[in-house]
Coordinates of C-alpha atoms in Angstrom, one line a residue:
M4 CA 115.8 -11.2 92.1
R5 CA 119.5 -12.2 91.2
A6 CA 119.3 -16.4 90.3
P7 CA 121.3 -16.7 87.4
L8 CA 121.9 -20.3 86.9
A9 CA 117.9 -21.0 88.3
E10 CA 115.6 -22.3 85.7
G11 CA 112.9 -21.0 87.6
L12 CA 112.0 -18.6 90.7
D13 CA 108.2 -18.0 92.8
L14 CA 107.9 -15.3 94.6
C15 CA 106.3 -16.8 97.7
L16 CA 103.8 -14.3 99.5
F17 CA 102.7 -15.4 102.7
E18 CA 99.7 -14.7 105.2
G19 CA 100.6 -16.3 108.1
E20 CA 101.0 -19.4 106.7
A21 CA 99.3 -19.6 104.3
E22 CA 102.0 -19.2 100.4
T23 CA 100.4 -17.8 97.7
R24 CA 103.0 -18.8 95.1
L25 CA 103.8 -16.4 92.1
P26 CA 106.1 -17.0 89.0
M27 CA 108.5 -14.5 88.2
T28 CA 109.8 -13.3 85.3
R29 CA 113.4 -14.7 83.6
Q30 CA 115.2 -10.9 82.7
G31 CA 119.0 -12.0 82.7
E32 CA 120.7 -13.2 85.4
K33 CA 117.3 -11.5 87.6
W34 CA 113.8 -12.3 88.0
T35 CA 111.4 -10.1 87.9
L36 CA 107.8 -9.6 89.2
D37 CA 105.3 -6.6 89.0
L38 CA 102.9 -6.2 91.4
P39 CA 99.8 -3.8 92.2
G40 CA 99.4 -1.8 95.5
D41 CA 101.4 -1.1 99.1
L42 CA 102.7 -4.4 99.8
S43 CA 104.2 -2.9 103.0
D44 CA 105.0 -5.4 105.8
A45 CA 104.3 -8.6 103.6
R46 CA 105.9 -11.6 104.8
Y47 CA 107.5 -13.2 101.7
G48 CA 110.4 -15.5 100.6
Y49 CA 111.8 -17.5 97.0
R50 CA 111.8 -21.1 95.6
A51 CA 114.4 -21.6 92.6
H52 CA 113.6 -24.0 90.2
G53 CA 116.4 -26.0 88.6
P54 CA 119.2 -28.8 88.7
Y55 CA 120.0 -30.3 91.7
D56 CA 123.6 -31.1 91.8
P57 CA 126.0 -30.9 94.3
A58 CA 129.3 -31.7 92.7
R59 CA 128.6 -29.2 89.6
N60 CA 127.3 -26.4 92.8
L61 CA 124.1 -26.9 91.7
W62 CA 121.4 -26.6 94.5
F63 CA 118.1 -25.7 93.2
D64 CA 115.2 -27.2 96.2
P65 CA 111.8 -25.7 95.8
A66 CA 111.1 -27.5 98.7
K67 CA 113.3 -25.0 100.4
L68 CA 112.3 -21.6 101.4
L69 CA 114.6 -19.1 100.4
V70 CA 115.3 -16.3 102.3
D71 CA 116.2 -12.6 100.4
P72 CA 120.1 -12.0 100.4
Y73 CA 118.8 -8.7 100.5
A74 CA 116.6 -8.6 102.8
L75 CA 116.1 -5.7 105.8
E76 CA 113.9 -7.1 108.4
L77 CA 112.9 -10.9 109.0
D78 CA 110.0 -11.9 110.8
R79 CA 111.7 -14.5 113.5
R80 CA 114.9 -15.8 114.1
F81 CA 116.3 -18.3 112.1
V82 CA 116.3 -22.0 113.5
Q83 CA 118.9 -24.9 112.7
D84 CA 117.0 -27.8 111.8
P85 CA 118.6 -30.8 110.3
R86 CA 115.8 -30.3 106.9
L87 CA 117.3 -27.5 106.1
G88 CA 120.0 -29.2 104.3
Q89 CA 117.7 -32.7 103.0
Y90 CA 117.0 -32.1 99.7
G91 CA 113.2 -32.7 98.9
E92 CA 111.7 -31.4 102.8
D93 CA 109.9 -28.8 103.1
T94 CA 111.9 -26.1 105.3
A95 CA 108.6 -22.9 105.0
D96 CA 107.6 -23.6 108.6
L97 CA 111.8 -23.0 109.5
V98 CA 112.9 -19.8 107.6
P99 CA 112.3 -16.8 108.0
R100 CA 109.8 -14.6 105.8
A101 CA 111.4 -11.3 105.5
V102 CA 109.1 -8.4 105.5
V103 CA 108.5 -5.6 102.9
T104 CA 109.6 -2.0 104.4
G105 CA 108.7 0.1 102.6
P106 CA 110.8 3.4 102.3
L107 CA 113.6 4.3 105.3
A108 CA 113.6 7.7 106.6
Q109 CA 117.1 8.8 106.1
V110 CA 120.2 10.2 107.9
P111 CA 121.5 13.5 107.2
Y112 CA 124.9 12.7 106.0
Q113 CA 127.7 13.7 109.0
P114 CA 131.0 13.0 109.4
P115 CA 131.8 9.9 111.7
R116 CA 132.1 10.1 115.1
F117 CA 135.9 9.2 116.0
A118 CA 139.2 9.7 115.7
R119 CA 142.2 7.6 115.6
G120 CA 143.3 7.2 119.0
G121 CA 140.6 6.8 120.9
L122 CA 138.5 4.0 122.7
I123 CA 136.8 1.7 121.1
Y124 CA 134.7 -0.3 123.2
E125 CA 133.4 -4.3 121.7
I126 CA 130.4 -4.6 123.3
N127 CA 128.4 -8.2 123.3
V128 CA 124.8 -6.4 122.9
R129 CA 122.9 -9.0 124.5
G130 CA 125.6 -9.9 127.3
F131 CA 126.0 -5.9 128.5
T132 CA 122.1 -5.5 128.8
L133 CA 120.0 -8.4 130.3
L134 CA 121.2 -7.9 133.6
H135 CA 121.4 -3.7 133.6
P136 CA 119.5 -3.6 136.6
D137 CA 118.5 0.1 135.3
V138 CA 117.5 -0.9 131.5
P139 CA 113.4 -1.8 131.8
P140 CA 113.4 -5.5 131.5
A141 CA 111.4 -5.6 127.8
Q142 CA 114.4 -3.9 126.7
R143 CA 117.2 -5.8 128.2
G144 CA 119.4 -7.4 126.1
T145 CA 118.3 -5.5 122.5
I146 CA 119.8 -2.6 120.5
A147 CA 116.8 -0.3 122.3
A148 CA 119.2 -0.8 126.0
L149 CA 122.3 1.2 124.3
A150 CA 120.5 4.0 123.9
H151 CA 119.7 4.2 128.3
P152 CA 120.6 7.3 130.2
A153 CA 122.3 4.4 132.6
V154 CA 123.9 2.8 129.4
I155 CA 125.3 5.8 128.5
A156 CA 126.4 7.2 131.7
H157 CA 128.7 4.4 132.1
L158 CA 130.3 4.4 128.3
N159 CA 130.8 8.2 129.0
K160 CA 132.1 7.3 132.4
L161 CA 134.8 5.1 130.3
H162 CA 135.3 7.8 127.6
V163 CA 134.1 5.6 124.9
S164 CA 135.0 7.7 121.7
A165 CA 133.2 4.3 119.6
V166 CA 130.8 1.6 120.7
E167 CA 131.8 -1.6 118.4
L168 CA 128.6 -3.9 117.9
M169 CA 129.7 -7.2 117.6
P170 CA 127.5 -8.8 114.8
V171 CA 123.9 -7.7 115.1
I172 CA 122.4 -9.5 111.7
A173 CA 121.0 -12.1 111.7
W174 CA 122.7 -15.7 112.1
I175 CA 121.6 -18.9 112.5
D176 CA 123.1 -21.9 115.2
E177 CA 126.6 -24.2 113.6
R178 CA 124.6 -27.8 113.4
H179 CA 126.8 -29.4 116.8
L180 CA 125.2 -27.0 118.8
P181 CA 121.2 -28.0 119.9
P182 CA 122.5 -31.9 119.7
L183 CA 124.5 -30.2 122.9
G184 CA 121.7 -27.7 124.0
L185 CA 123.7 -24.9 122.9
A186 CA 123.7 -22.0 120.6
N187 CA 125.3 -19.6 119.2
H188 CA 125.6 -16.0 121.5
W189 CA 128.2 -14.3 119.8
G190 CA 126.5 -14.2 115.6
Y191 CA 129.4 -14.8 114.0
N192 CA 127.4 -17.2 111.2
P193 CA 125.2 -14.8 109.9
V194 CA 122.8 -15.9 106.6
A195 CA 120.8 -12.7 105.7
M196 CA 123.9 -10.0 105.5
M197 CA 121.6 -6.4 105.5
A198 CA 118.8 -8.0 107.6
L199 CA 118.6 -7.2 112.0
D200 CA 118.1 -10.6 114.4
P201 CA 115.0 -10.0 114.8
G202 CA 116.4 -11.3 118.9
L203 CA 118.5 -8.7 119.5
C204 CA 116.8 -5.4 117.4
P205 CA 112.9 -6.6 117.4
G206 CA 111.9 -3.0 116.3
G207 CA 114.3 -3.7 113.3
V208 CA 115.9 -0.3 111.3
A209 CA 114.1 2.2 113.3
E210 CA 115.9 0.8 116.2
L211 CA 119.0 0.7 115.8
R212 CA 118.3 4.1 113.8
E213 CA 117.5 5.1 117.8
A214 CA 120.0 3.6 119.2
V215 CA 122.8 5.5 117.3
A216 CA 121.4 8.4 117.4
A217 CA 121.2 8.9 121.3
L218 CA 124.7 7.6 121.2
H219 CA 125.7 10.3 118.6
A220 CA 123.7 12.6 120.9
A221 CA 126.3 11.1 123.9
G222 CA 128.9 12.2 121.8
I223 CA 130.1 8.5 121.3
G224 CA 130.1 6.6 117.3
V225 CA 129.1 2.5 116.2
I226 CA 130.8 0.7 114.6
L227 CA 129.0 -2.5 113.6
D228 CA 131.4 -5.8 113.2
L229 CA 130.4 -7.4 110.3
V230 CA 131.4 -11.2 108.5
F231 CA 131.5 -11.1 104.9
N232 CA 134.1 -14.2 104.9
H233 CA 131.9 -16.9 104.9
S234 CA 127.7 -17.5 105.2
G235 CA 126.0 -19.7 108.1
E236 CA 124.7 -22.2 105.1
S237 CA 128.3 -23.9 106.5
D238 CA 129.9 -26.6 103.9
I239 CA 127.4 -29.1 101.7
H240 CA 126.3 -30.6 104.5
G241 CA 125.3 -27.3 105.7
G242 CA 121.3 -25.6 105.0
T243 CA 119.7 -24.1 101.4
L244 CA 118.7 -21.4 103.3
S245 CA 119.2 -18.7 100.9
L246 CA 122.8 -17.6 97.7
R247 CA 122.7 -21.7 97.8
G248 CA 119.8 -21.8 96.3
L249 CA 119.5 -18.6 94.5
D250 CA 123.0 -18.1 93.5
P251 CA 125.8 -20.1 94.3
A252 CA 128.6 -19.3 92.8
A253 CA 129.0 -16.8 95.6
Y254 CA 130.8 -18.8 97.3
A255 CA 134.7 -19.6 96.4
R256 CA 135.1 -23.1 95.2
A257 CA 139.0 -24.5 94.5
P258 CA 139.1 -26.0 91.0
D259 CA 138.0 -29.7 91.7
G260 CA 135.2 -28.3 92.8
S261 CA 134.8 -28.1 96.5
L262 CA 134.1 -25.2 98.9
I263 CA 137.0 -23.1 99.8
N264 CA 137.3 -23.4 103.6
D265 CA 139.9 -19.8 104.5
T266 CA 137.5 -18.8 107.0
G267 CA 137.3 -22.7 108.9
C268 CA 133.4 -22.5 109.0
G269 CA 132.5 -24.3 106.3
N270 CA 132.6 -22.2 103.0
T271 CA 133.7 -19.2 101.8
L272 CA 132.3 -15.8 99.9
D273 CA 134.1 -15.5 96.7
F274 CA 135.0 -11.7 96.7
A275 CA 136.3 -12.7 92.6
N276 CA 132.7 -12.0 91.9
P277 CA 130.9 -8.8 91.5
A278 CA 128.1 -9.7 92.9
V279 CA 129.5 -10.4 95.8
R280 CA 131.3 -7.5 96.7
R281 CA 127.6 -4.9 95.6
L282 CA 126.4 -7.3 98.1
M283 CA 128.4 -6.3 100.7
I284 CA 128.8 -2.0 99.5
D285 CA 124.8 -2.0 99.4
T286 CA 125.3 -3.4 102.9
L287 CA 127.2 -1.1 103.8
I288 CA 125.6 2.2 101.9
H289 CA 122.3 1.1 104.6
F290 CA 123.2 1.0 107.3
V291 CA 125.3 4.6 106.9
R292 CA 121.9 6.3 105.1
H293 CA 119.3 4.3 107.1
A294 CA 121.1 4.4 110.5
G295 CA 124.3 6.8 111.0
I296 CA 126.5 3.8 111.4
D297 CA 130.2 5.7 111.9
G298 CA 132.0 2.4 110.8
F299 CA 132.8 -1.3 110.3
R300 CA 134.7 -3.9 111.7
F301 CA 135.6 -7.1 109.0
D302 CA 135.7 -10.4 110.1
L303 CA 139.2 -12.3 108.8
A304 CA 139.2 -9.5 106.2
P305 CA 141.5 -10.6 104.5
V306 CA 139.0 -12.7 102.5
I307 CA 137.1 -9.5 101.7
A308 CA 140.6 -8.9 98.9
R309 CA 140.3 -12.3 98.3
G310 CA 140.1 -14.0 95.1
P311 CA 141.6 -16.4 95.9
G312 CA 144.8 -15.0 97.0
F313 CA 144.7 -12.2 98.7
D314 CA 145.9 -9.0 97.0
P315 CA 146.6 -5.8 98.9
A316 CA 144.8 -3.3 95.9
A317 CA 142.4 -5.9 95.5
P318 CA 138.6 -4.2 93.8
I319 CA 136.9 -3.8 97.1
F320 CA 138.7 -1.1 98.7
A321 CA 138.2 1.1 95.5
E322 CA 134.7 0.0 95.2
I323 CA 134.5 1.1 99.0
A324 CA 136.4 4.3 98.2
A325 CA 134.1 5.4 95.5
E326 CA 131.5 5.5 97.5
P327 CA 130.7 8.7 99.2
C328 CA 129.2 7.9 101.4
L329 CA 131.8 4.8 102.5
A330 CA 134.7 7.0 101.2
T331 CA 134.8 8.2 105.2
R332 CA 133.7 6.0 107.0
I333 CA 135.8 3.7 109.7
M334 CA 137.0 0.9 108.4
I335 CA 138.7 -1.8 110.9
A336 CA 139.6 -5.2 109.8
E337 CA 140.3 -8.2 111.2
P338 CA 143.5 -8.6 109.1
W339 CA 144.1 -13.2 109.2
D340 CA 142.3 -15.9 107.9
I341 CA 143.1 -19.7 107.7
G342 CA 143.5 -19.5 103.9
P343 CA 146.8 -19.5 102.6
G344 CA 148.5 -16.5 103.4
G345 CA 145.6 -15.8 106.0
Y346 CA 148.1 -13.5 107.7
Q347 CA 147.9 -10.1 106.9
L348 CA 149.0 -7.0 109.7
G349 CA 149.5 -4.2 107.8
Q350 CA 148.5 -5.0 104.7
F351 CA 145.0 -3.0 104.4
P352 CA 144.4 0.1 103.3
A353 CA 145.9 3.5 104.7
N354 CA 143.0 4.7 105.5
W355 CA 141.9 1.1 107.9
L356 CA 142.5 0.8 110.5
E357 CA 143.8 -2.9 112.3
W358 CA 143.5 -5.1 114.6
N359 CA 146.9 -6.2 116.2
D360 CA 147.5 -9.7 118.4
R361 CA 150.6 -8.6 118.2
Y362 CA 150.2 -6.0 120.4
R363 CA 148.2 -8.2 122.5
D364 CA 150.7 -11.3 122.5
D365 CA 154.0 -9.1 123.6
V366 CA 152.3 -7.0 125.8
R367 CA 151.4 -9.6 127.3
R368 CA 154.8 -11.6 127.5
F369 CA 156.4 -8.6 128.8
W370 CA 154.2 -8.6 132.0
K371 CA 154.6 -12.5 132.1
G372 CA 157.8 -12.0 132.1
E373 CA 159.2 -13.6 128.4
A374 CA 159.0 -10.7 126.6
T375 CA 161.3 -7.9 126.8
V376 CA 161.5 -4.2 127.5
G377 CA 161.8 -3.4 123.5
A378 CA 159.2 -5.8 122.3
L379 CA 157.4 -3.8 124.8
A380 CA 158.3 -0.5 123.7
T381 CA 157.7 -1.1 119.5
R382 CA 153.8 -2.0 120.9
I383 CA 153.3 1.0 122.9
A384 CA 154.8 3.2 120.4
G385 CA 152.4 2.3 117.6
S386 CA 154.0 -1.2 115.9
S387 CA 156.5 0.3 113.4
D388 CA 157.5 -3.2 112.5
A389 CA 154.0 -4.3 111.3
F390 CA 152.6 -1.0 110.0
G391 CA 155.4 1.3 108.6
D392 CA 157.2 5.0 109.9
D393 CA 155.0 6.4 107.0
C394 CA 151.6 6.5 108.4
P395 CA 149.9 9.9 107.1
K396 CA 146.9 9.7 108.8
G397 CA 148.0 8.1 112.0
C398 CA 148.7 5.3 113.7
K399 CA 146.8 2.3 111.8
S400 CA 147.2 -0.5 114.7
V401 CA 144.0 -0.7 117.1
N402 CA 145.5 -1.8 120.2
F403 CA 143.9 -4.5 122.4
L404 CA 144.7 -6.9 125.6
A405 CA 141.6 -9.2 125.0
A406 CA 139.3 -9.5 123.0
H407 CA 135.0 -11.5 122.7
D408 CA 137.7 -14.4 121.3
G409 CA 140.0 -16.0 123.5
F410 CA 140.3 -15.4 127.5
T411 CA 139.2 -12.0 129.4
L412 CA 141.3 -9.5 130.7
A413 CA 140.5 -11.0 134.2
D414 CA 141.6 -14.3 133.0
T415 CA 144.1 -13.9 131.7
V416 CA 145.8 -13.2 134.8
S417 CA 144.0 -16.1 136.6
Y418 CA 144.1 -18.5 134.5
E419 CA 147.4 -20.9 132.6
Q420 CA 145.3 -23.1 130.4
R421 CA 141.9 -23.1 128.7
H422 CA 138.9 -24.6 130.2
N423 CA 136.2 -24.7 127.5
H424 CA 134.5 -28.0 128.9
A425 CA 131.1 -26.5 128.3
N426 CA 131.5 -26.0 124.6
G427 CA 130.7 -29.7 124.0
E428 CA 134.4 -30.6 122.1
D429 CA 136.1 -32.2 125.0
N430 CA 138.3 -29.1 125.2
R431 CA 140.0 -29.6 121.5
D432 CA 138.4 -25.8 120.5
G433 CA 139.7 -22.9 121.1
H434 CA 143.4 -21.3 121.7
G435 CA 145.8 -23.3 122.9
Q436 CA 148.7 -20.5 123.8
N437 CA 147.2 -17.3 125.2
H438 CA 150.3 -15.7 127.3
S439 CA 148.3 -15.9 130.2
W440 CA 148.5 -16.5 133.6
N441 CA 147.1 -17.3 136.8
C442 CA 149.4 -15.5 139.7
G443 CA 149.9 -18.7 141.9
T444 CA 146.8 -20.5 141.1
E445 CA 144.5 -21.8 138.2
G446 CA 141.6 -19.3 138.6
P447 CA 138.8 -18.8 142.0
T448 CA 140.7 -17.7 144.9
D449 CA 140.5 -15.8 148.3
D450 CA 143.9 -16.2 148.6
P451 CA 144.5 -12.3 149.3
E452 CA 148.3 -12.0 148.1
I453 CA 147.6 -13.8 144.7
L454 CA 144.1 -11.1 144.8
A455 CA 146.6 -8.3 145.4
R456 CA 148.7 -10.1 142.3
R457 CA 145.9 -10.5 140.1
A458 CA 145.0 -6.9 140.4
A459 CA 148.2 -5.2 140.1
D460 CA 148.9 -7.2 137.3
L461 CA 145.6 -6.4 135.6
R462 CA 146.3 -2.9 136.7
A463 CA 149.7 -2.8 135.1
L464 CA 147.7 -4.2 131.2
L465 CA 145.7 -1.5 131.7
G466 CA 148.5 1.4 132.5
T467 CA 150.3 0.4 129.3
L468 CA 147.2 -0.1 127.1
F469 CA 145.9 3.9 127.9
A470 CA 149.7 5.2 127.4
S471 CA 149.8 3.2 123.7
T472 CA 149.7 5.2 120.5
G473 CA 147.4 4.1 118.2
T474 CA 143.3 3.5 118.5
I475 CA 142.8 1.2 121.8
M476 CA 140.2 -1.3 122.4
L477 CA 138.9 -2.2 125.3
T478 CA 136.3 -5.0 125.9
A479 CA 132.9 -4.8 127.4
G480 CA 133.2 -5.9 131.2
D481 CA 136.9 -5.9 131.3
E482 CA 137.0 -3.2 132.5
C483 CA 134.9 -4.5 135.7
G484 CA 136.7 -8.2 135.9
R485 CA 134.6 -9.9 134.1
S486 CA 135.5 -13.6 134.7
Q487 CA 134.2 -16.7 132.0
G488 CA 135.3 -18.6 133.8
G489 CA 138.4 -20.3 131.9
N490 CA 136.4 -20.2 128.3
N491 CA 138.7 -18.8 126.1
N492 CA 136.0 -19.1 123.2
A493 CA 132.5 -19.4 124.9
Y494 CA 130.4 -18.0 121.9
C495 CA 128.1 -20.9 122.6
Q496 CA 127.6 -19.4 126.4
D497 CA 125.3 -16.9 127.5
I498 CA 127.5 -15.4 129.9
P499 CA 125.9 -11.4 130.7
L500 CA 127.5 -9.1 132.4
D501 CA 126.4 -9.0 135.9
W502 CA 126.3 -5.2 136.6
D503 CA 125.7 -6.2 140.6
R504 CA 129.2 -7.6 140.7
R505 CA 131.7 -5.2 139.4
D506 CA 134.5 -4.4 140.6
V507 CA 134.3 -0.9 141.1
A508 CA 137.4 0.0 141.9
L509 CA 139.0 -1.4 138.7
E510 CA 136.3 0.4 137.0
D511 CA 137.2 3.6 138.6
H512 CA 140.5 3.5 137.9
V513 CA 139.8 2.6 134.4
A514 CA 137.7 5.5 133.9
A515 CA 141.1 7.7 135.1
L516 CA 143.3 5.8 133.0
A517 CA 140.7 7.2 129.8
A518 CA 140.1 10.4 131.5
R519 CA 144.0 10.8 130.7
R520 CA 144.1 10.0 127.8
A521 CA 140.9 11.4 126.1
A522 CA 142.4 15.2 127.5
R523 CA 145.4 15.0 125.2
L524 CA 143.9 12.0 122.6
A525 CA 145.4 14.7 120.0
S526 CA 149.3 12.8 121.6
F527 CA 148.2 9.7 120.8
V528 CA 147.5 9.3 116.7
T529 CA 151.4 9.4 115.9
F530 CA 154.5 8.8 118.2
P531 CA 156.8 11.6 119.3
E532 CA 159.8 10.9 117.2
D533 CA 161.7 13.4 120.0
G534 CA 161.9 12.8 123.5
R535 CA 164.2 10.8 125.5
W536 CA 164.6 6.5 126.2
L537 CA 166.1 5.9 129.7
R538 CA 166.7 2.7 131.8
L539 CA 164.8 2.8 135.3
D540 CA 168.3 4.2 136.8
G541 CA 167.9 7.1 134.7
A542 CA 171.0 6.2 132.3
P543 CA 170.7 6.2 128.8
M544 CA 168.8 3.4 127.2
M545 CA 171.1 1.4 124.9
P546 CA 170.9 -0.8 122.2
E547 CA 171.5 -4.2 123.9
D548 CA 169.0 -2.5 126.7
W549 CA 166.2 -3.2 124.9
D550 CA 167.0 -7.0 123.7
D551 CA 167.8 -7.9 127.8
M552 CA 165.6 -10.0 129.6
A553 CA 167.5 -8.8 132.3
T554 CA 166.5 -4.7 131.7
D555 CA 163.2 -4.5 133.8
G556 CA 161.5 -1.7 131.9
F557 CA 162.0 2.1 131.4
L558 CA 161.6 6.0 131.6
H559 CA 160.0 7.1 128.4
A560 CA 160.8 11.4 128.5
P561 CA 159.0 13.4 126.0
A562 CA 160.6 16.4 124.3
D563 CA 159.5 19.6 125.5
G564 CA 156.1 21.1 125.1
D565 CA 154.8 17.2 123.9
A566 CA 151.2 17.1 124.9
R567 CA 152.2 13.4 126.4
P568 CA 153.1 12.4 130.0
A569 CA 156.5 10.9 130.7
L570 CA 155.7 7.0 130.5
W571 CA 157.3 4.5 133.7
V572 CA 157.7 1.0 133.1
S573 CA 158.4 -1.5 135.8
R574 CA 157.9 -5.4 135.5
G575 CA 159.1 -5.6 138.9
A576 CA 157.1 -2.5 140.7
R577 CA 154.0 -4.4 138.2
S578 CA 153.1 -0.5 136.8
C579 CA 152.7 1.3 133.4
S580 CA 151.9 4.9 134.7
A581 CA 151.5 8.5 133.8
Q582 CA 154.1 11.0 135.0
E583 CA 153.4 14.6 135.0
N584 CA 154.9 17.0 136.7
G585 CA 157.2 14.3 138.3
A586 CA 154.5 12.4 139.8
A587 CA 153.2 8.9 138.6
N588 CA 149.4 8.9 137.9

């Protein structure tokens, strides 16, 4: 166990609540202890001895039970409690014990089941499966539910290329939530970076491996959304749960010794530290080898390239590329954090994909009536202003209209303002600028004209997405009208998808769009250089037309022999549709 600054380290073995503490021996920066016999299924943790001086970034407190940063399974979920951050208060009754798994089955290496241009389907595992009527009650809300034939049938209906699972790693609630009677339902606050959350994945690594195998058998890849920018130990008032009590140098600090907060979550992992990078690399290798994972999405990804400033040639990229089992995986960056120089769209390696928030904003703004056709065409054609024209592996953009963070797609056309009062922060949290509109009234309505306008706007937005160059992403439920009641920061709200109240007509429309795209997927990897851009009256688009707000739309006619259909866009008609053989689709 790595604890370079500790003066002593105890291995704590548990049988029920009975604890046995065994002193370990220092070997350089690590501590070791040899024990006889087979320890499979044993429960354990650590207690570290040394100075407690937060001003010097020293947090040693033998009263704190510490979770192994390399733990693969835990025996319970994390729970928030003030004692986690109080010196001298014992936390053995609060902190999960790691479970010794023994040797894990390895998944034979296979290329990723995903290709650029495909459809990524972002899933909150609990919210997506909790109310599914065909899933057995014991499996609802868990990773095992993703392997159910009814769930896979829905994914296949939408021609999903890969599911992207929102965090399934063991996390802890933020400190302010329990007093409000709230809990974190998204998981972007991890503590043990390799350990699956026991609530979402009670069957551990085997459950994830079996679900991945079932999805692979259906031709669907699996991408994990990982948080390596911060941990749930939070700021100086947070709990001592793992790294803080073992190796506090894992967190980046300013010259004055204060914690750097490039994440907005109180701490930032220090990727200038080789041990932090190694933890991330080993985590990725674990999930590829032992679960068959096809790729990873990195939350607030500039952090992994900081030291402390962002460096597009940061060591982590070469270290990932040097690992044979990682070099071919799908890597996706959320290319922004809140630190200095934190917006880095287009700056990740050529073989990475990147979430493209400019796509989301410009497409919304166009259909709202606030952006030009030039802005829309740039996004449909692959956002060369962000990624350049030379993308040898194809367009790097992950185009999306909505994601877990922000309004749902249905709420984008139903609410002008956020409605986050249930989060307990007086509606101050969440983005204030959403480029959304309500079509005439805020929120739910029975007005048939407003409902028809919203339905048309959703189809125009979705038509744009499925016609766009690059990889596309849809958040689970947006294909069938999922709403969060105007809450654009619903991380602490339990709002499962109601399968019995889906907008099936919209879902069928999305399935038809997805089928047409899937039939000619290769044509969406890069935008064709040949082809004609025409005004809606049939005349060629002129330079001044692109920036004229009065230009209502355009027709893009691919060159002869191009597999891509013509695209017709009309803001006035609220339509973005493919045209083949003269017929709109």
